[in-house]
XYZ file of C-alpha atoms in Angstrom:
543
model
C 69.804 -13.780 51.526
C 69.845 -17.124 50.398
C 67.821 -17.790 47.206
C 64.109 -18.814 47.445
C 64.050 -22.758 47.271
C 62.072 -24.030 43.852
C 59.137 -24.833 46.303
C 58.771 -21.293 48.412
C 58.827 -20.010 43.790
C 56.348 -22.371 43.207
C 54.399 -21.368 46.116
C 54.328 -17.720 45.066
C 52.818 -18.310 42.040
C 50.457 -20.133 43.607
C 49.014 -17.314 45.257
C 49.517 -14.670 42.747
C 47.732 -16.992 40.692
C 44.597 -18.282 43.081
C 45.038 -13.993 44.042
C 44.503 -13.547 40.521
C 41.787 -15.958 40.304
C 40.034 -14.134 43.469
C 40.264 -11.050 41.401
C 38.747 -12.616 38.375
C 35.655 -13.601 40.199
C 35.444 -10.953 42.101
C 35.641 -9.347 39.348
C 33.232 -11.163 37.646
C 30.073 -12.012 40.057
C 30.516 -8.185 40.451
C 30.051 -7.300 37.230
C 27.475 -9.721 36.180
C 25.552 -9.943 38.648
C 26.237 -7.056 41.603
C 26.399 -3.753 39.521
C 23.278 -4.579 37.460
C 20.838 -4.027 40.202
C 23.303 -1.121 41.917
C 23.200 0.302 37.942
C 19.134 0.152 37.660
C 18.398 1.013 40.861
C 20.477 4.282 40.599
C 19.249 4.979 37.033
C 16.088 4.542 37.340
C 16.561 7.166 40.718
C 18.197 9.439 38.700
C 15.923 9.839 35.840
C 12.616 9.947 37.957
C 13.823 13.172 38.953
C 15.628 14.540 36.151
C 11.812 14.646 34.245
C 10.223 14.264 37.836
C 8.596 11.744 36.063
C 7.790 8.026 37.861
C 10.448 5.848 35.524
C 10.207 1.583 36.195
C 12.602 -0.664 34.113
C 12.615 -4.398 33.737
C 15.781 -6.680 34.131
C 19.513 -4.260 33.292
C 22.142 -6.725 32.082
C 26.151 -5.559 32.300
C 29.335 -7.657 30.450
C 32.305 -6.115 32.228
C 34.108 -8.117 30.108
C 33.202 -6.708 26.433
C 32.302 -3.032 28.724
C 28.618 -3.736 27.025
C 25.496 -3.501 28.732
C 21.663 -4.112 28.360
C 18.177 -2.265 30.137
C 14.904 -4.299 28.810
C 11.058 -2.833 29.729
C 11.674 0.578 30.190
C 8.661 2.955 30.741
C 8.482 6.914 31.010
C 4.471 7.432 33.158
C 3.357 10.686 31.599
C 1.345 13.516 33.893
C -1.852 12.022 33.019
C -0.698 7.633 33.011
C 0.031 6.593 29.922
C 2.910 5.910 28.955
C 5.376 8.691 27.359
C 8.000 7.103 26.345
C 9.484 3.492 26.726
C 11.535 1.048 24.536
C 11.734 -3.121 25.259
C 15.115 -3.076 24.314
C 18.760 -1.015 24.971
C 22.048 -2.420 23.947
C 24.930 -0.846 24.035
C 28.737 -2.180 23.351
C 31.477 0.711 24.400
C 34.498 0.541 23.461
C 37.594 0.621 26.354
C 40.091 2.853 24.247
C 37.975 5.739 23.807
C 38.855 6.458 27.526
C 42.322 7.652 25.935
C 40.855 8.688 22.835
C 39.232 11.809 21.629
C 35.943 10.356 20.828
C 33.698 8.063 22.546
C 33.346 5.229 20.457
C 30.666 2.561 21.071
C 31.273 -0.652 18.355
C 26.910 -1.106 18.308
C 23.981 1.338 19.535
C 20.426 -1.311 19.236
C 17.322 -0.082 20.223
C 14.035 -2.429 19.879
C 10.559 -0.994 19.564
C 11.143 2.342 20.750
C 7.974 4.382 22.006
C 7.158 8.270 22.037
C 4.490 9.899 22.676
C 3.995 14.285 22.222
C 0.489 15.753 22.989
C -0.371 19.064 22.414
C -3.055 20.237 24.121
C -6.040 22.494 23.955
C -4.032 25.633 25.926
C -1.102 24.971 23.213
C 0.886 23.487 25.115
C 2.769 20.231 24.981
C 2.533 17.035 27.738
C 7.459 17.549 28.294
C 6.944 21.246 28.634
C 7.152 20.801 32.604
C 9.796 17.894 32.314
C 11.654 20.812 30.181
C 11.010 23.787 32.615
C 12.037 20.783 35.052
C 15.209 19.318 33.113
C 16.327 23.606 33.362
C 15.722 24.506 36.604
C 18.320 21.989 36.884
C 21.763 23.210 34.869
C 24.326 24.278 36.416
C 25.301 28.052 36.643
C 28.247 28.569 33.565
C 31.457 27.958 34.747
C 33.884 31.198 34.735
C 36.398 29.980 32.638
C 35.544 28.736 29.146
C 35.502 24.756 29.475
C 37.670 22.425 27.133
C 36.746 20.800 23.970
C 34.387 17.991 24.475
C 34.892 14.919 22.601
C 33.578 13.516 19.653
C 31.108 11.097 19.400
C 31.403 7.252 17.023
C 29.191 4.828 16.695
C 30.321 2.387 14.199
C 26.623 0.890 13.429
C 23.113 1.934 15.157
C 20.213 0.415 14.636
C 16.778 1.127 15.848
C 14.182 -1.279 15.218
C 10.467 -1.224 15.109
C 9.949 2.324 16.412
C 6.712 3.856 16.397
C 5.922 7.215 17.378
C 2.159 8.864 18.333
C 1.252 12.217 18.281
C -1.745 14.017 19.382
C -2.995 18.310 17.933
C -6.047 18.945 20.938
C -5.002 22.075 20.118
C -6.917 22.446 16.429
C -11.215 22.813 15.686
C -10.157 19.317 13.884
C -8.436 17.601 16.550
C -5.655 15.359 15.054
C -3.772 12.021 15.813
C -1.893 9.539 14.210
C 1.261 7.032 15.040
C 4.080 6.606 12.257
C 5.290 3.587 13.357
C 6.797 0.819 13.145
C 9.600 2.299 11.237
C 13.359 1.123 11.470
C 16.859 2.958 11.006
C 20.451 2.367 10.480
C 23.033 4.497 10.607
C 27.245 3.401 9.928
C 30.204 3.924 11.056
C 28.638 7.995 12.099
C 30.921 10.599 13.838
C 30.758 14.075 14.478
C 33.957 14.377 13.594
C 34.682 17.432 10.930
C 34.103 16.031 7.159
C 32.854 13.032 8.325
C 30.070 11.522 6.751
C 27.683 8.003 7.748
C 25.354 6.312 5.593
C 22.270 5.243 7.068
C 18.522 3.904 6.155
C 15.579 4.987 7.491
C 12.221 3.304 6.523
C 8.232 2.395 7.942
C 4.938 3.352 8.091
C 1.672 4.600 9.540
C -1.157 3.284 10.400
C -2.911 4.550 7.453
C -0.865 2.275 5.411
C 1.286 4.969 5.090
C 4.894 4.549 3.795
C 8.467 6.401 3.757
C 11.958 5.732 3.065
C 14.927 7.707 3.957
C 18.079 7.571 3.441
C 21.492 9.034 2.513
C 24.581 10.000 4.127
C 24.322 12.428 7.316
C 27.532 14.358 8.813
C 27.456 16.856 11.910
C 30.738 19.069 11.037
C 28.970 21.262 9.442
C 25.256 20.402 9.299
C 24.835 17.889 6.212
C 22.719 15.255 4.855
C 22.193 14.016 0.658
C 20.793 11.004 -0.128
C 16.458 10.195 -1.186
C 13.481 10.182 0.377
C 10.378 8.776 -0.553
C 5.972 9.214 0.564
C 3.732 6.490 -0.318
C -0.200 6.546 -0.307
C 0.015 9.633 1.711
C -3.633 10.423 2.550
C -4.199 13.870 2.107
C -7.089 14.532 4.097
C -6.014 12.716 7.101
C -3.672 16.198 7.835
C -6.269 18.912 6.641
C -5.851 20.420 10.634
C -2.656 21.779 8.744
C -3.399 23.004 5.958
C -7.027 23.485 5.722
C -7.063 27.483 7.256
C -4.394 28.673 4.615
C -6.560 26.769 1.599
C -9.093 27.981 0.139
C -10.532 25.436 -0.629
C -10.913 21.883 0.465
C -9.614 18.669 -0.252
C -12.108 15.990 0.436
C -10.384 12.537 -0.799
C -6.468 12.252 -2.538
C -3.410 10.582 -2.093
C 0.725 11.177 -2.940
C 3.587 9.715 -3.703
C 6.373 11.335 -3.816
C 10.245 10.625 -4.542
C 12.845 13.114 -4.197
C 16.856 13.199 -4.442
C 17.171 16.359 -1.898
C 21.012 17.625 -0.715
C 21.027 19.665 2.614
C 24.372 21.607 4.709
C 24.037 24.526 6.690
C 27.114 26.293 7.659
C 28.632 29.471 7.795
C 29.468 29.931 4.134
C 27.767 27.539 2.656
C 23.862 27.296 2.615
C 21.707 24.040 0.635
C 18.588 23.526 0.269
C 17.339 20.928 -2.869
C 15.446 18.778 -4.038
C 17.125 17.197 -7.387
C 14.999 14.399 -9.980
C 12.081 15.259 -8.102
C 8.674 12.777 -8.829
C 5.232 13.526 -7.595
C 2.137 11.762 -8.742
C -1.360 12.083 -7.142
C -4.410 9.642 -7.405
C -8.059 10.674 -6.880
C -7.236 14.131 -6.237
C -11.118 15.601 -5.180
C -11.980 18.940 -4.325
C -14.834 21.591 -2.972
C -15.006 25.298 -2.387
C -15.854 25.477 1.554
C -19.274 24.651 2.980
C -20.056 22.590 0.199
C -20.048 18.515 -1.111
C -20.146 19.658 -4.941
C -16.512 18.345 -6.238
C -14.790 21.602 -8.732
C -12.026 19.777 -9.723
C -11.709 15.823 -9.568
C -8.449 14.848 -11.257
C -7.705 10.759 -11.927
C -4.621 11.405 -12.136
C -1.199 13.947 -11.931
C 2.345 13.339 -12.777
C 5.131 15.249 -12.312
C 9.027 13.811 -12.711
C 12.500 15.247 -13.174
C 12.073 18.026 -10.717
C 14.538 20.174 -9.381
C 13.419 22.793 -6.974
C 16.092 25.115 -4.642
C 13.807 25.627 -1.597
C 16.092 28.365 -0.892
C 15.936 30.593 -3.803
C 12.523 29.495 -4.357
C 13.131 28.468 -8.365
C 11.778 25.037 -9.265
C 12.428 23.652 -12.653
C 9.695 20.520 -12.725
C 10.484 17.994 -15.789
C 7.290 16.881 -17.946
C 3.730 17.178 -16.237
C 1.140 14.711 -17.745
C -2.397 14.638 -16.308
C -5.552 12.349 -17.499
C -9.461 12.304 -17.298
C -9.806 16.039 -14.827
C -13.175 17.471 -14.179
C -13.394 21.040 -13.746
C -16.157 23.101 -13.326
C -16.600 26.041 -14.163
C -19.585 27.923 -12.538
C -21.006 31.711 -12.482
C -23.011 32.723 -9.826
C -25.960 35.252 -10.269
C -24.086 37.976 -8.996
C -20.554 37.521 -11.181
C -19.200 35.788 -9.260
C -16.518 32.994 -10.734
C -16.572 29.488 -7.465
C -13.111 27.910 -8.626
C -11.543 31.840 -10.287
C -12.731 33.085 -6.543
C -11.551 29.671 -4.982
C -7.826 30.474 -6.282
C -7.470 34.078 -6.386
C -5.890 34.017 -3.385
C -2.961 31.235 -4.101
C -1.942 33.650 -7.173
C -1.841 37.458 -4.686
C 1.471 37.679 -4.457
C 2.898 36.230 -8.120
C 6.247 35.047 -7.637
C 9.653 36.125 -9.322
C 11.570 33.127 -8.918
C 12.427 31.630 -11.702
C 10.540 28.537 -13.013
C 10.166 26.249 -16.052
C 8.864 23.008 -16.715
C 9.129 20.142 -19.010
C 6.112 19.066 -22.196
C 2.750 18.995 -20.501
C 0.147 16.489 -21.164
C -3.710 16.547 -21.147
C -5.556 14.391 -21.551
C -9.208 12.842 -21.619
C -10.003 16.216 -19.344
C -13.646 17.885 -19.198
C -14.871 21.837 -18.399
C -18.500 22.081 -17.664
C -18.738 25.777 -17.910
C -22.485 27.383 -16.220
C -23.466 31.227 -15.973
C -26.688 31.493 -13.880
C -26.291 35.081 -14.397
C -27.389 35.080 -17.952
C -31.284 35.903 -18.892
C -31.723 31.806 -19.309
C -28.698 29.358 -17.052
C -26.075 28.568 -19.749
C -24.547 25.043 -19.837
C -21.525 23.783 -22.191
C -19.213 20.897 -21.746
C -15.957 21.012 -23.272
C -15.415 17.222 -23.545
C -11.671 15.493 -24.360
C -9.914 18.158 -23.509
C -6.095 17.298 -24.614
C -3.221 19.685 -24.735
C 0.166 20.064 -25.274
C 2.805 22.677 -25.302
C 6.611 21.783 -25.220
C 6.873 23.652 -21.427
C 6.311 26.423 -19.948
C 7.881 28.950 -18.806
C 7.344 31.711 -15.996
C 10.392 34.918 -17.552
C 8.903 37.454 -19.160
C 8.809 37.412 -22.377
C 9.067 33.838 -22.269
C 6.207 31.811 -24.662
C 4.195 28.875 -24.881
C 3.540 26.524 -27.861
C 0.789 25.180 -27.483
C -1.607 22.180 -29.533
C -5.641 22.281 -27.861
C -8.534 20.414 -29.076
C -11.491 19.038 -27.644
C -15.933 18.682 -28.307
C -17.714 21.293 -28.002
C -21.417 20.125 -26.189
C -23.365 18.311 -28.670
C -20.844 17.245 -32.107
C -19.034 20.101 -31.829
C -15.051 19.994 -32.562
C -12.386 22.300 -31.980
C -8.539 23.191 -32.323
C -6.899 25.504 -31.329
C -2.644 25.600 -31.852
C -0.496 28.537 -31.231
C 1.969 30.964 -29.040
C 1.415 32.705 -26.149
C 3.836 34.959 -23.939
C 4.147 33.494 -20.210
C 1.512 35.923 -18.235
C -1.727 34.732 -21.613
C -1.557 38.574 -22.033
C -0.570 37.983 -25.291
C -1.004 35.504 -28.241
C -1.654 34.533 -31.563
C -3.414 31.431 -31.952
C -4.989 29.351 -35.447
C -8.611 28.724 -35.170
C -10.502 25.296 -36.296
C -13.737 24.691 -35.289
C -17.047 22.858 -36.808
C -20.542 21.959 -35.740
C -20.168 23.969 -32.780
C -23.660 24.255 -32.032
C -25.541 27.796 -31.497
C -28.004 26.226 -28.693
C -25.544 26.715 -25.633
C -24.628 30.177 -26.227
C -27.796 31.799 -27.449
C -28.622 33.107 -24.396
C -25.945 35.418 -24.731
C -27.602 36.498 -28.368
C -31.433 36.418 -27.578
C -32.021 39.470 -25.520
C -30.031 41.961 -28.097
C -32.501 40.439 -31.147
C -35.394 39.573 -29.454
C -35.310 36.173 -30.212
C -34.808 32.433 -29.634
C -32.385 30.496 -31.413
C -33.829 27.166 -31.279
C -30.771 25.214 -33.980
C -27.685 25.741 -35.831
C -24.047 24.780 -35.778
C -21.319 27.121 -36.346
C -18.204 26.197 -37.928
C -14.889 29.028 -38.136
C -10.988 28.921 -39.482
C -8.768 31.364 -39.352
C -6.654 33.352 -36.393
C -7.039 34.819 -33.075
C -4.822 37.302 -32.037
C -4.835 39.335 -28.955
C -2.222 41.910 -26.788
C -3.659 43.440 -23.690
C -0.342 44.689 -23.482
C -1.677 47.604 -25.948
C -3.156 50.430 -25.289
C -6.002 49.868 -27.232
C -5.777 46.562 -25.751
C -5.758 44.036 -28.847
C -8.644 41.312 -29.602
C -9.054 40.470 -33.562
C -10.018 37.775 -35.465
C -8.783 37.017 -39.944
C -10.478 33.780 -41.681
C -14.307 31.903 -42.463
C -17.295 31.717 -40.369
C -20.112 29.981 -41.224
C -23.391 28.822 -39.721
C -25.233 25.866 -40.616
C -28.671 24.784 -40.593
C -29.478 28.138 -38.195
C -33.553 28.420 -37.053
C -35.403 31.273 -34.639
C -38.148 32.513 -33.585
C -38.355 36.261 -33.278
C -39.393 36.705 -29.767
C -42.524 39.386 -30.548
C -44.950 37.612 -32.999
C -43.682 33.596 -32.042
C -43.018 32.385 -35.448
C -40.031 31.660 -37.025
C -38.083 33.972 -38.106
C -34.853 32.070 -39.779
C -35.625 28.538 -41.061
C -32.548 25.979 -42.002
C -30.206 28.368 -43.392
C -26.891 27.932 -43.926
C -23.907 30.945 -44.638
C -20.514 31.458 -45.286
C -18.735 34.756 -44.534
C -15.149 34.657 -45.993
C -12.940 36.770 -45.977
C -14.449 38.183 -42.362
C -11.958 40.908 -40.095
C -13.268 41.371 -36.544
C -11.206 43.537 -34.675
C -12.951 44.700 -30.730
C -10.924 48.589 -29.700
C -11.307 50.056 -31.725
C -14.878 48.337 -33.834
C -14.082 47.473 -36.820
C -16.118 44.142 -38.777
C -15.041 43.658 -42.235
C -17.044 41.155 -44.565
C -15.616 39.933 -48.265
C -18.695 37.697 -48.970
C -21.520 36.043 -47.678
C -22.933 33.366 -49.314
C -26.325 32.028 -48.359
C -27.915 28.237 -49.137
C -32.082 27.156 -48.002
C -32.400 30.782 -46.682
C -35.693 31.967 -44.852
C -36.938 34.584 -43.719
C -39.821 36.052 -42.652
C -40.380 39.665 -42.374
C -43.296 41.251 -41.324
C -44.608 44.703 -41.926
C -47.383 46.293 -39.831
C -49.777 48.498 -40.739
C -47.902 51.316 -39.234
C -45.180 50.824 -40.960
C -42.605 49.147 -38.207
C -41.562 45.412 -39.379
C -40.890 42.653 -37.005
C -36.464 42.987 -38.368
C -35.611 46.557 -37.067
């Protein structure tokens, strides 16, 4: 057989090149122009069948050379005709070599302006409940033999931009609705392979202007994540439908800022869920009793720093705590109930035994309004410019709290306290220094027993107050000095002055409640005036 001539060789080469060119042209035409409408038709048909919802889409593009594809303007219609889910554009870039490897590999997955809607209906069911049931009905029966281990999953870069999530809850007495977004998510080198850690960032806002950010690393085998999370300007009252039934009070106003590191791991042997270096700030907090418009607690600013919380064990170690300008209303009604105590009691019905500590505590510029409507005459006392400084608090049994406190008493009184108390506040020893504490606000507690009206007078004290309610009998004692300046009172029976313009100093004074003991060393009286009336029958106004 003779060798092919040069002309024949060239002819064969041209034929092969023409075939290759034709195949390439056919591949290009099929990939760019034929495959997209076929893929789109297949996608919409299968998606509609699987979801039981109408699914529409815009252009589908395929690049056969890079094995990348995109789907634009996809929309899934909900049962009520509104949009259930949608996106502007989904782009997927697939690595062909992954067909032969242990994992499906994608160079890039990008999703632009995705939207999803979740609704809790009045009967408590979800707007997607029928979809879930529809998908379950289409699940194939389990195979008789165990399936082979599925291939892994790797993504070089995952990006979601301009996402929005709409949530409505119609099952609540007060319906709730919010839109989360637009938010973005970026995940790099994500892998389901054991031990892998993928860095990510997640940030966005709500329609109320609340902002959130989340960044760190994420892994699936075992399931774990660590990083930082931040929430800015959270409008607390907006979420009342989810906490109002569990709280014994109403939060009428308030914003919250939260920033914290976190660690999460959920494996067979190790489980961790903890916050680290956490900080919380509250502003414009306004708390009322349920059914009332009167503020019981207002806090312009409250801040906790450097907190560590083990959410699985319930242990907490808070850093410095600061607050300023708070106002608290303590009112005793005619039935003997104290509003704020009744309001907060359910929160402390089951005391926690988990470790709890704080760093330094600082309270400045606070005000406590004391009202007693059950007294013979209404009592109103205002403790203003309240300041408290404590080195820290430890809830452990036997721990002590060292503190100093000062405040202004109604009118012009000044009080300073310094000492220590147990962590449960059932025993302690406090140094008391008081000056010009007006008597009139507390006179209603004295008048019924002495049948007189106190019109003027100011108290002072320098001494030590001790208490121990763990003993039997309980200890409540005072040692020091007492003084009263400018005391004036009216005899209730005769409607005349009983004591006027008098000043007294008692030192030393020893007082104990149980058993009752009162010892007074000396009584110094200055400008004493006493009206003593002896009646014809021998009775007198003093007795």
